[in-house]
Short mmCIF file of C-alpha atoms and ligand atoms in Angstrom, two decimals:
data_model
loop_
_atom_site.label_atom_id
_atom_site.label_comp_id
_atom_site.label_asym_id
_atom_site.label_seq_id
_atom_site.Cartn_x
_atom_site.Cartn_y
_atom_site.Cartn_z
CA UNK A 1 -65.99 -40.11 -62.05
CA UNK A 2 -63.01 -38.09 -63.08
CA UNK A 3 -59.62 -38.97 -61.71
CA UNK A 4 -59.75 -36.17 -59.19
CA UNK A 5 -63.19 -37.13 -57.91
CA UNK A 6 -62.05 -40.72 -57.61
CA UNK A 7 -58.99 -39.59 -55.57
CA UNK A 8 -61.09 -37.39 -53.26
CA UNK A 9 -63.63 -40.02 -52.50
CA UNK A 10 -60.86 -42.52 -51.77
CA UNK A 11 -59.26 -40.01 -49.35
CA UNK A 12 -62.60 -39.42 -47.62
CA UNK A 13 -63.20 -43.15 -47.15
CA UNK A 14 -59.70 -43.59 -45.84
CA UNK A 15 -60.14 -40.70 -43.36
CA UNK A 16 -63.45 -42.13 -42.11
CA UNK A 17 -61.83 -45.51 -41.77
CA UNK A 18 -58.99 -44.02 -39.67
CA UNK A 19 -61.47 -42.27 -37.39
CA UNK A 20 -63.15 -45.56 -36.74
CA UNK A 21 -60.09 -47.69 -36.10
CA UNK A 22 -57.97 -45.30 -34.04
CA UNK A 23 -59.16 -44.94 -30.41
CA UNK A 24 -59.82 -41.38 -29.35
CA UNK A 25 -57.30 -41.62 -26.44
CA UNK A 26 -54.51 -42.05 -28.91
CA UNK A 27 -55.69 -39.17 -31.02
CA UNK A 28 -55.42 -36.82 -28.03
CA UNK A 29 -52.08 -38.29 -27.03
CA UNK A 30 -50.92 -37.53 -30.54
CA UNK A 31 -50.86 -33.84 -29.63
CA UNK A 32 -47.41 -33.99 -28.04
CA UNK A 33 -45.19 -31.44 -26.37
CA UNK A 34 -41.89 -30.10 -27.56
CA UNK A 35 -39.37 -29.05 -24.91
CA UNK A 36 -35.73 -28.07 -24.53
CA UNK A 37 -33.47 -30.89 -25.51
CA UNK A 38 -32.75 -32.86 -22.37
CA UNK A 39 -30.52 -35.80 -21.68
CA UNK A 40 -32.03 -38.84 -20.01
CA UNK A 41 -30.64 -42.10 -18.69
CA UNK A 42 -32.58 -45.33 -18.65
CA UNK A 43 -33.10 -46.74 -15.15
CA UNK A 44 -34.02 -50.19 -16.53
CA UNK A 45 -33.88 -51.96 -19.84
CA UNK A 46 -36.55 -50.38 -21.95
CA UNK A 47 -38.42 -51.05 -25.20
CA UNK A 48 -38.26 -48.50 -27.96
CA UNK A 49 -41.61 -48.65 -29.75
CA UNK A 50 -42.78 -47.32 -33.07
CA UNK A 51 -45.44 -45.16 -31.50
CA UNK A 52 -46.54 -43.90 -28.06
CA UNK A 53 -48.37 -47.04 -27.00
CA UNK A 54 -47.42 -50.42 -25.55
CA UNK A 55 -49.48 -51.95 -28.34
CA UNK A 56 -47.15 -50.60 -31.02
CA UNK A 57 -44.31 -52.45 -32.63
CA UNK A 58 -41.19 -53.03 -30.56
CA UNK A 59 -38.19 -51.67 -32.49
CA UNK A 60 -35.31 -52.49 -30.16
CA UNK A 61 -34.59 -52.94 -26.48
CA UNK A 62 -32.43 -50.18 -24.89
CA UNK A 63 -30.20 -51.44 -22.09
CA UNK A 64 -30.26 -49.98 -18.58
CA UNK A 65 -28.08 -46.84 -17.98
CA UNK A 66 -28.10 -45.74 -21.61
CA UNK A 67 -27.96 -41.98 -22.15
CA UNK A 68 -30.12 -40.41 -24.84
CA UNK A 69 -31.71 -37.09 -25.47
CA UNK A 70 -35.26 -36.10 -26.19
CA UNK A 71 -37.08 -32.94 -27.02
CA UNK A 72 -40.60 -34.23 -27.67
CA UNK A 73 -43.08 -36.28 -25.71
CA UNK A 74 -46.62 -37.54 -26.02
CA UNK A 75 -48.10 -38.00 -22.62
CA UNK A 76 -45.49 -40.03 -20.74
CA UNK A 77 -43.93 -41.34 -23.97
CA UNK A 78 -40.62 -39.76 -24.97
CA UNK A 79 -39.52 -39.63 -28.54
CA UNK A 80 -35.86 -40.49 -29.00
CA UNK A 81 -33.40 -42.31 -31.20
CA UNK A 82 -31.29 -45.30 -30.36
CA UNK A 83 -28.96 -47.17 -32.71
CA UNK A 84 -30.44 -45.44 -35.73
CA UNK A 85 -34.02 -46.21 -34.77
CA UNK A 86 -36.44 -43.50 -33.76
CA UNK A 87 -39.44 -44.24 -31.59
CA UNK A 88 -40.99 -43.85 -28.20
CA UNK A 89 -40.14 -45.03 -24.72
CA UNK A 90 -42.05 -44.88 -21.49
CA UNK A 91 -40.88 -41.99 -19.30
CA UNK A 92 -41.28 -44.09 -16.13
CA UNK A 93 -37.83 -45.58 -16.73
CA UNK A 94 -36.04 -42.40 -17.67
CA UNK A 95 -33.98 -40.26 -15.30
CA UNK A 96 -33.01 -36.70 -16.23
CA UNK A 97 -29.22 -36.34 -16.48
CA UNK A 98 -27.84 -33.10 -15.15
CA UNK A 99 -24.94 -31.93 -17.21
CA UNK A 100 -22.06 -30.59 -15.24
CA UNK A 101 -19.75 -28.07 -16.79
CA UNK A 102 -16.38 -26.71 -15.83
CA UNK A 103 -15.65 -23.21 -17.09
CA UNK A 104 -13.21 -20.35 -16.65
CA UNK A 105 -13.45 -18.93 -13.16
CA UNK A 106 -16.07 -16.21 -13.31
CA UNK A 107 -17.16 -13.69 -10.70
CA UNK A 108 -20.87 -13.29 -9.99
CA UNK A 109 -22.89 -11.01 -7.77
CA UNK A 110 -25.97 -12.25 -5.94
CA UNK A 111 -29.09 -10.39 -7.03
CA UNK A 112 -31.06 -11.62 -4.02
CA UNK A 113 -30.37 -13.36 -0.71
CA UNK A 114 -29.48 -16.85 -1.84
CA UNK A 115 -29.41 -20.25 -0.16
CA UNK A 116 -26.16 -22.17 -0.40
CA UNK A 117 -27.06 -25.86 -0.55
CA UNK A 118 -25.05 -29.02 -0.11
CA UNK A 119 -25.86 -30.38 -3.58
CA UNK A 120 -27.41 -29.20 -6.82
CA UNK A 121 -30.99 -29.53 -5.74
CA UNK A 122 -33.51 -27.20 -4.07
CA UNK A 123 -34.32 -30.01 -1.66
CA UNK A 124 -30.79 -30.57 -0.48
CA UNK A 125 -29.47 -29.50 2.90
CA UNK A 126 -29.25 -25.77 3.41
CA UNK A 127 -25.76 -24.67 4.45
CA UNK A 128 -26.24 -20.91 4.88
CA UNK A 129 -27.80 -17.87 3.26
CA UNK A 130 -25.65 -15.58 1.16
CA UNK A 131 -26.81 -11.96 1.33
CA UNK A 132 -27.81 -9.96 -1.70
CA UNK A 133 -24.95 -8.11 -3.45
CA UNK A 134 -22.15 -10.46 -2.47
CA UNK A 135 -19.46 -11.45 -4.98
CA UNK A 136 -18.93 -15.14 -5.58
CA UNK A 137 -16.72 -16.92 -8.03
CA UNK A 138 -17.48 -20.20 -9.71
CA UNK A 139 -15.88 -22.39 -12.31
CA UNK A 140 -18.26 -25.39 -12.17
CA UNK A 141 -21.97 -25.91 -12.56
CA UNK A 142 -24.47 -28.74 -12.62
CA UNK A 143 -27.46 -27.76 -14.65
CA UNK A 144 -28.29 -24.30 -13.40
CA UNK A 145 -26.63 -24.89 -10.01
CA UNK A 146 -23.29 -23.15 -9.55
CA UNK A 147 -20.63 -24.53 -7.20
CA UNK A 148 -19.33 -21.70 -4.98
CA UNK A 149 -17.57 -21.17 -1.71
CA UNK A 150 -18.83 -18.60 0.75
CA UNK A 151 -17.78 -18.05 4.35
CA UNK A 152 -15.64 -21.25 4.14
CA UNK A 153 -18.63 -23.38 3.07
CA UNK A 154 -18.72 -24.95 -0.37
CA UNK A 155 -21.98 -25.87 -1.99
CA UNK A 156 -24.38 -25.00 -4.78
CA UNK A 157 -26.53 -21.95 -5.49
CA UNK A 158 -29.20 -21.49 -8.11
CA UNK A 159 -27.93 -19.58 -11.15
CA UNK A 160 -31.23 -17.66 -11.32
CA UNK A 161 -29.96 -15.10 -8.79
CA UNK A 162 -26.43 -14.66 -10.04
CA UNK A 163 -25.31 -11.79 -12.22
CA UNK A 164 -22.01 -12.03 -14.02
CA UNK A 165 -19.70 -9.14 -13.14
CA UNK A 166 -16.66 -7.99 -14.95
CA UNK A 167 -13.76 -7.08 -12.75
CA UNK A 168 -11.30 -4.76 -14.42
CA UNK A 169 -8.91 -7.21 -15.95
CA UNK A 170 -5.29 -6.78 -14.90
CA UNK A 171 -4.11 -6.85 -18.50
CA UNK A 172 -6.42 -4.04 -19.48
CA UNK A 173 -5.38 -1.93 -16.51
CA UNK A 174 -4.21 1.49 -17.66
CA UNK A 175 -1.13 1.20 -15.45
CA UNK A 176 0.11 -1.57 -17.69
CA UNK A 177 -0.06 0.49 -20.88
CA UNK A 178 3.22 2.08 -19.87
CA UNK A 179 6.48 0.49 -20.92
CA UNK A 180 8.93 -0.69 -18.31
CA UNK A 181 12.60 0.32 -18.57
CA UNK A 182 15.56 -0.37 -16.30
CA UNK A 183 18.13 2.33 -15.61
CA UNK A 184 21.72 1.48 -16.54
CA UNK A 185 23.16 4.43 -14.59
CA UNK A 186 22.12 6.62 -11.67
CA UNK A 187 19.63 8.88 -13.30
CA UNK A 188 17.99 12.22 -12.34
CA UNK A 189 14.24 12.44 -12.45
CA UNK A 190 13.36 16.01 -13.40
CA UNK A 191 10.24 18.13 -13.40
CA UNK A 192 10.70 19.10 -17.07
CA UNK A 193 12.22 17.39 -20.16
CA UNK A 194 15.56 19.30 -20.04
CA UNK A 195 18.66 19.34 -17.82
CA UNK A 196 17.54 22.55 -16.12
CA UNK A 197 14.25 21.00 -15.07
CA UNK A 198 13.77 20.77 -11.29
CA UNK A 199 15.54 17.73 -9.80
CA UNK A 200 12.81 15.58 -8.22
CA UNK A 201 14.90 12.62 -7.15
CA UNK A 202 17.75 10.35 -8.28
CA UNK A 203 16.91 6.88 -9.53
CA UNK A 204 19.53 4.29 -8.66
CA UNK A 205 21.26 2.14 -11.27
CA UNK A 206 18.99 -0.86 -11.96
CA UNK A 207 15.86 1.04 -10.98
CA UNK A 208 12.71 0.10 -12.86
CA UNK A 209 10.71 2.97 -14.30
CA UNK A 210 7.47 3.05 -16.29
CA UNK A 211 7.70 5.16 -19.44
CA UNK A 212 4.48 6.96 -20.31
CA UNK A 213 5.68 8.73 -23.45
CA UNK A 214 8.88 9.94 -25.08
CA UNK A 215 9.93 12.93 -27.13
CA UNK A 216 13.32 14.42 -28.17
CA UNK A 217 15.25 11.77 -26.27
CA UNK A 218 13.40 12.40 -22.99
CA UNK A 219 11.00 9.94 -21.41
CA UNK A 220 8.06 10.96 -19.32
CA UNK A 221 8.13 8.30 -16.58
CA UNK A 222 6.84 7.28 -13.19
CA UNK A 223 9.23 5.95 -10.59
CA UNK A 224 8.03 4.87 -7.17
CA UNK A 225 4.91 6.98 -7.64
CA UNK A 226 6.71 10.18 -8.77
CA UNK A 227 6.16 11.35 -12.32
CA UNK A 228 8.87 13.29 -14.12
CA UNK A 229 11.34 13.21 -17.01
CA UNK A 230 14.56 11.29 -17.59
CA UNK A 231 17.10 11.16 -20.45
CA UNK A 232 16.59 8.07 -22.59
CA UNK A 233 20.31 7.38 -22.97
CA UNK A 234 20.59 5.36 -19.80
CA UNK A 235 17.45 3.28 -20.16
CA UNK A 236 17.25 -0.35 -21.14
CA UNK A 237 13.83 -1.62 -22.22
CA UNK A 238 12.25 -4.23 -20.04
CA UNK A 239 12.26 -5.52 -16.50
CA UNK A 240 11.58 -8.91 -15.03
CA UNK A 241 9.21 -10.68 -17.42
CA UNK A 242 5.63 -11.27 -16.28
CA UNK A 243 5.98 -14.21 -13.99
CA UNK A 244 4.14 -17.49 -13.95
CA UNK A 245 3.50 -18.89 -10.49
CA UNK A 246 6.45 -21.17 -9.84
CA UNK A 247 5.85 -24.78 -8.95
CA UNK A 248 6.97 -25.59 -5.45
CA UNK A 249 8.35 -28.98 -4.54
CA UNK A 250 6.69 -28.63 -1.15
CA UNK A 251 3.63 -30.65 -0.34
CA UNK A 252 1.52 -28.51 1.95
CA UNK A 253 -0.92 -31.28 2.64
CA UNK A 254 1.73 -33.64 3.93
CA UNK A 255 3.25 -34.00 7.32
CA UNK A 256 6.82 -34.50 6.17
CA UNK A 257 8.97 -31.76 7.61
CA UNK A 258 12.69 -31.16 8.16
CA UNK A 259 14.75 -30.18 11.18
CA UNK A 260 15.77 -26.54 10.85
CA UNK A 261 18.64 -25.76 13.15
CA UNK A 262 22.20 -24.40 12.80
CA UNK A 263 24.53 -26.97 11.26
CA UNK A 264 26.69 -26.98 14.42
CA UNK A 265 23.67 -27.61 16.63
CA UNK A 266 21.16 -30.44 17.09
CA UNK A 267 17.48 -30.68 18.06
CA UNK A 268 16.48 -32.69 21.12
CA UNK A 269 14.01 -35.49 20.59
CA UNK A 270 12.14 -35.83 23.89
CA UNK A 271 10.05 -38.56 25.50
CA UNK A 272 7.13 -36.21 26.25
CA UNK A 273 5.84 -32.86 24.95
CA UNK A 274 7.73 -30.86 27.55
CA UNK A 275 11.16 -29.25 27.87
CA UNK A 276 11.72 -31.07 31.21
CA UNK A 277 11.06 -34.56 29.74
CA UNK A 278 13.77 -37.09 29.01
CA UNK A 279 16.07 -36.73 26.00
CA UNK A 280 15.73 -39.70 23.64
CA UNK A 281 18.00 -38.56 20.81
CA UNK A 282 19.49 -35.60 18.99
CA UNK A 283 18.33 -34.76 15.48
CA UNK A 284 20.64 -33.09 13.01
CA UNK A 285 19.81 -30.20 10.68
CA UNK A 286 17.88 -31.43 7.66
CA UNK A 287 16.67 -34.67 9.27
CA UNK A 288 13.29 -35.54 7.67
CA UNK A 289 10.56 -36.33 10.17
CA UNK A 290 6.93 -37.41 9.88
CA UNK A 291 4.75 -35.28 12.10
CA UNK A 292 2.15 -37.38 13.82
CA UNK A 293 -0.06 -34.72 15.34
CA UNK A 294 -0.80 -31.11 14.48
CA UNK A 295 1.45 -30.11 11.62
CA UNK A 296 0.17 -26.57 11.46
CA UNK A 297 1.51 -25.24 14.68
CA UNK A 298 4.12 -22.56 15.17
CA UNK A 299 4.87 -23.13 18.85
CA UNK A 300 4.73 -26.07 21.24
CA UNK A 301 5.72 -29.70 20.90
CA UNK A 302 4.72 -32.04 18.12
CA UNK A 303 5.06 -35.82 17.94
CA UNK A 304 7.48 -36.91 15.23
CA UNK A 305 9.02 -40.09 13.91
CA UNK A 306 12.24 -40.34 11.95
CA UNK A 307 12.87 -42.61 8.96
CA UNK A 308 14.99 -44.87 11.18
CA UNK A 309 12.14 -45.30 13.60
CA UNK A 310 13.02 -42.87 16.38
CA UNK A 311 9.78 -41.45 17.83
CA UNK A 312 9.32 -38.65 20.30
CA UNK A 313 8.57 -34.95 20.62
CA UNK A 314 10.30 -31.83 19.25
CA UNK A 315 9.53 -28.13 19.37
CA UNK A 316 7.64 -27.18 16.24
CA UNK A 317 9.67 -23.94 15.89
CA UNK A 318 12.50 -26.08 14.58
CA UNK A 319 10.57 -27.84 11.83
CA UNK A 320 10.15 -26.53 8.31
CA UNK A 321 8.42 -27.83 5.17
CA UNK A 322 11.46 -26.71 3.14
CA UNK A 323 14.51 -28.95 3.14
CA UNK A 324 17.46 -26.95 4.45
CA UNK A 325 20.86 -27.24 2.76
CA UNK A 326 23.44 -29.32 4.64
CA UNK A 327 25.39 -26.21 5.63
CA UNK A 328 23.96 -22.90 6.81
CA UNK A 329 22.45 -20.59 4.22
CA UNK A 330 20.57 -17.32 4.70
CA UNK A 331 17.32 -18.13 6.48
CA UNK A 332 14.26 -16.23 5.26
CA UNK A 333 11.16 -16.32 7.38
CA UNK A 334 7.94 -15.39 5.63
CA UNK A 335 4.99 -14.36 7.76
CA UNK A 336 1.62 -14.46 6.01
CA UNK A 337 -0.45 -12.16 8.23
CA UNK A 338 -3.50 -13.24 10.21
CA UNK A 339 -4.86 -16.79 9.69
CA UNK A 340 -7.48 -19.08 11.20
CA UNK A 341 -10.10 -17.18 13.16
CA UNK A 342 -8.45 -13.90 12.13
CA UNK A 343 -9.27 -13.19 8.46
CA UNK A 344 -7.61 -9.75 8.39
CA UNK A 345 -9.18 -7.36 5.87
CA UNK A 346 -12.33 -8.63 4.13
CA UNK A 347 -14.13 -7.18 1.14
CA UNK A 348 -16.72 -9.01 -0.97
CA UNK A 349 -15.94 -12.26 0.74
CA UNK A 350 -12.26 -12.00 -0.19
CA UNK A 351 -9.95 -12.19 2.80
CA UNK A 352 -6.48 -10.85 3.41
CA UNK A 353 -5.66 -14.12 5.22
CA UNK A 354 -6.10 -16.20 2.07
CA UNK A 355 -4.32 -13.91 -0.38
CA UNK A 356 -1.22 -13.32 1.76
CA UNK A 357 -0.78 -17.08 2.25
CA UNK A 358 -1.01 -17.66 -1.48
CA UNK A 359 1.58 -14.92 -2.07
CA UNK A 360 3.89 -16.20 0.75
CA UNK A 361 3.81 -19.71 -0.72
CA UNK A 362 4.83 -18.36 -4.10
CA UNK A 363 7.65 -16.27 -2.58
CA UNK A 364 8.85 -19.48 -0.94
CA UNK A 365 8.61 -21.36 -4.26
CA UNK A 366 10.78 -18.69 -5.93
CA UNK A 367 13.38 -18.72 -3.15
CA UNK A 368 13.37 -22.49 -2.60
CA UNK A 369 16.80 -23.92 -3.24
CA UNK A 370 18.50 -20.53 -2.95
CA UNK A 371 18.01 -19.93 0.78
CA UNK A 372 16.66 -21.74 3.79
CA UNK A 373 12.97 -21.06 4.41
CA UNK A 374 10.39 -21.10 7.10
CA UNK A 375 6.77 -19.86 7.13
CA UNK A 376 5.07 -18.76 10.31
CA UNK A 377 1.96 -20.57 9.05
CA UNK A 378 1.49 -22.96 6.22
CA UNK A 379 -2.27 -23.08 6.05
CA UNK A 380 -5.27 -20.82 6.40
CA UNK A 381 -6.81 -22.67 9.30
CA UNK A 382 -4.16 -21.75 11.82
CA UNK A 383 -3.49 -18.50 13.66
CA UNK A 384 -0.08 -17.94 15.23
CA UNK A 385 0.02 -15.01 17.70
CA UNK A 386 2.22 -12.03 16.92
CA UNK A 387 4.57 -13.24 19.66
CA UNK A 388 4.70 -16.74 18.17
CA UNK A 389 5.80 -15.19 14.88
CA UNK A 390 8.58 -13.15 16.42
CA UNK A 391 9.73 -16.00 18.62
CA UNK A 392 10.06 -18.20 15.57
CA UNK A 393 12.33 -15.60 14.01
CA UNK A 394 14.28 -15.07 17.21
CA UNK A 395 15.13 -18.74 17.98
CA UNK A 396 16.88 -19.02 14.64
CA UNK A 397 19.75 -17.16 13.05
CA UNK A 398 17.19 -15.47 10.81
CA UNK A 399 18.53 -13.42 7.94
CA UNK A 400 15.34 -11.66 6.84
CA UNK A 401 11.79 -11.60 8.16
CA UNK A 402 8.95 -10.42 5.91
CA UNK A 403 5.42 -10.07 7.22
CA UNK A 404 2.93 -9.94 4.32
CA UNK A 405 -0.32 -8.00 4.62
CA UNK A 406 -3.05 -6.25 2.67
CA UNK A 407 -4.59 -2.91 3.60
CA UNK A 408 -8.18 -1.83 3.76
CA UNK A 409 -9.75 1.54 4.41
CA UNK A 410 -13.25 2.94 4.65
CA UNK A 411 -12.43 5.32 1.79
CA UNK A 412 -12.43 3.25 -1.39
CA UNK A 413 -10.07 5.77 -3.01
CA UNK A 414 -7.08 4.76 -0.83
CA UNK A 415 -4.78 2.55 -2.91
CA UNK A 416 -1.20 1.41 -3.36
CA UNK A 417 1.62 -0.49 -1.72
CA UNK A 418 3.65 0.50 1.34
CA UNK A 419 6.41 -1.00 3.44
CA UNK A 420 7.19 -0.62 7.14
CA UNK A 421 10.43 -1.10 9.01
CA UNK A 422 11.05 -0.78 12.76
CA UNK A 423 14.80 -0.58 13.16
CA UNK A 424 18.19 -1.03 11.43
CA UNK A 425 19.50 0.14 8.09
CA UNK A 426 19.11 -3.34 6.56
CA UNK A 427 15.38 -3.28 7.41
CA UNK A 428 15.09 0.10 5.68
CA UNK A 429 17.01 -1.22 2.69
CA UNK A 430 14.74 -4.29 2.54
CA UNK A 431 11.63 -2.16 2.79
CA UNK A 432 12.85 0.03 -0.10
CA UNK A 433 13.85 -2.99 -2.22
CA UNK A 434 10.41 -4.60 -1.85
CA UNK A 435 8.56 -1.31 -2.23
CA UNK A 436 10.29 -0.39 -5.47
CA UNK A 437 9.53 -3.78 -6.99
CA UNK A 438 5.87 -3.86 -5.93
CA UNK A 439 5.52 -0.57 -7.79
CA UNK A 440 7.38 -1.63 -10.93
CA UNK A 441 6.34 -5.32 -11.20
CA UNK A 442 2.68 -4.90 -10.24
CA UNK A 443 2.09 -1.29 -11.18
CA UNK A 444 1.09 -0.40 -7.60
CA UNK A 445 0.82 3.21 -6.60
CA UNK A 446 3.63 3.93 -4.10
CA UNK A 447 2.62 5.01 -0.64
CA UNK A 448 6.27 4.91 0.34
CA UNK A 449 8.42 3.34 3.02
CA UNK A 450 7.75 4.25 6.65
CA UNK A 451 8.84 3.63 10.19
CA UNK A 452 6.11 1.50 11.80
CA UNK A 453 5.85 0.69 15.50
CA UNK A 454 4.22 -2.66 14.69
CA UNK A 455 4.47 -5.58 17.12
CA UNK A 456 5.56 -8.26 14.67
CA UNK A 457 8.54 -6.30 13.35
CA UNK A 458 9.28 -4.63 16.66
CA UNK A 459 9.56 -8.02 18.39
CA UNK A 460 11.76 -9.54 15.69
CA UNK A 461 15.51 -9.06 16.01
CA UNK A 462 16.43 -9.96 12.42
CA UNK A 463 16.12 -7.27 9.72
CA UNK A 464 12.39 -7.26 9.18
CA UNK A 465 9.69 -5.48 7.27
CA UNK A 466 5.93 -5.52 7.10
CA UNK A 467 4.77 -5.15 3.55
CA UNK A 468 1.26 -3.98 2.60
CA UNK A 469 0.65 -5.15 -0.99
CA UNK A 470 -2.35 -2.95 -1.69
CA UNK A 471 -5.90 -2.11 -0.63
CA UNK A 472 -8.66 -4.68 -0.69
CA UNK A 473 -11.04 -1.73 -0.35
CA UNK A 474 -9.95 -0.21 -3.68
CA UNK A 475 -11.44 -1.79 -6.79
CA UNK A 476 -8.30 -1.51 -8.94
CA UNK A 477 -6.03 -2.90 -6.23
CA UNK A 478 -8.60 -5.59 -5.36
CA UNK A 479 -8.76 -6.97 -8.87
CA UNK A 480 -4.98 -7.27 -8.87
CA UNK A 481 -4.87 -8.82 -5.42
CA UNK A 482 -7.43 -11.42 -6.49
CA UNK A 483 -5.63 -12.19 -9.75
CA UNK A 484 -3.21 -15.15 -9.70
CA UNK A 485 -1.06 -13.42 -12.34
CA UNK A 486 -0.68 -10.42 -10.04
CA UNK A 487 -0.16 -12.59 -6.97
CA UNK A 488 2.83 -14.00 -8.85
CA UNK A 489 4.10 -10.45 -9.46
CA UNK A 490 3.78 -9.52 -5.77
CA UNK A 491 5.65 -12.72 -4.90
CA UNK A 492 8.38 -12.00 -7.41
CA UNK A 493 8.71 -8.47 -6.06
CA UNK A 494 9.12 -9.71 -2.47
CA UNK A 495 11.52 -12.50 -3.47
CA UNK A 496 13.71 -10.22 -5.61
CA UNK A 497 13.58 -7.57 -2.93
CA UNK A 498 14.87 -10.03 -0.36
CA UNK A 499 17.59 -11.36 -2.68
CA UNK A 500 18.70 -7.80 -3.53
CA UNK A 501 19.59 -7.12 0.09
CA UNK A 502 21.37 -10.42 0.88
ZN1 LIG B 1 -2.97 -7.38 7.95
#
């Protein structure tokens, strides 16, 4: 026999031999399955074997709770590697590990009615059904289950019915392509780029304008929603820088509050939650107290305890989360509209109630330390009546009262910011100061400043305004209102507007 013949016959014999010694069950098991790489955890200590049978050589013992990944199995035997050894383990003692991922907050739209479940499993408790076409945001997932909040319930939905949607990003908004300038003199806004152009209005010194283009020393600009031309000589580039949400020193989850009352006055600590009950003590302005019962209450009595152990009841109107200065300072009361059972405007699951509270808290964070502060509500789960809000302002020597709201209309084209006053020149001034800054800081279209016969400002004696930041029903406004960067700009506009009139 030639060498080749010898080799072939040897191979044939060897193949026949294999067919005889290997049981047919193993041959069929040898046709394994490949699958997407999956992470498993051992539920018991487990032997890694050289092949997919208990009769094969034991390579190593894998301890309980070890995580490994596999992408191939033969029957119930999973191929994997442990400590440099590759072999097979029995799937009975493997548990699939769901990988959870945090990611940048992303907005999705439901492509079908979708069940919100308590945990990341189709068998977990059903919380509610989210209709088709709703917008949800998520920044966390477990496997293909996305953690979302809808209608105040937080749970998981299957990613199979979510479509990523791109909201127009605030930074790519065309409004922001203009350049902001501040006027260094009173400046005429004209209808044409020359001194004989029609006078549209006069911009005050320190006014912020948006320059669209410039030519021959004239800027084409918008100011409070009016477009025209100004001479470049009296313009200084820039305005307030884009603001980062300031960090507040206030803990909204806590129950530590401070007595807010005139420095020449004191607050009565009573033996029972009633004005006719006995007087236990008098608390001075700035006294810290721990509130034992409902913290989030605008009116009525709350049980408090002082650091030196005095316990009793005080009227909640006189408690604030913001430590007042020892002597009187201007007192600013911020009124985030709606709250609790009253969500205000709602579009795509986004509520006015939530956004205005976020903005009010940021206004407070900016003003903290400069003025005394009080909010008519500190949380979203509480609704003070319109009277409660005015009463809070009226029991104090309130300097400014700002009620913060968001508009909505059936026509999606309606957009922009507006401010309402009820009476007094200071209210008008405050409305203008906030309006101008909402336009220049957040690029809002200006709907102007108007008289408004609105209960919350009508009932409040201090100079007060009701500010409407924008329209939740307009897609451009909505993407700004939902953006934390823009919420910071709204807050800065309100805070600076208040400070400008003090
Ligand atoms: Zn409102």
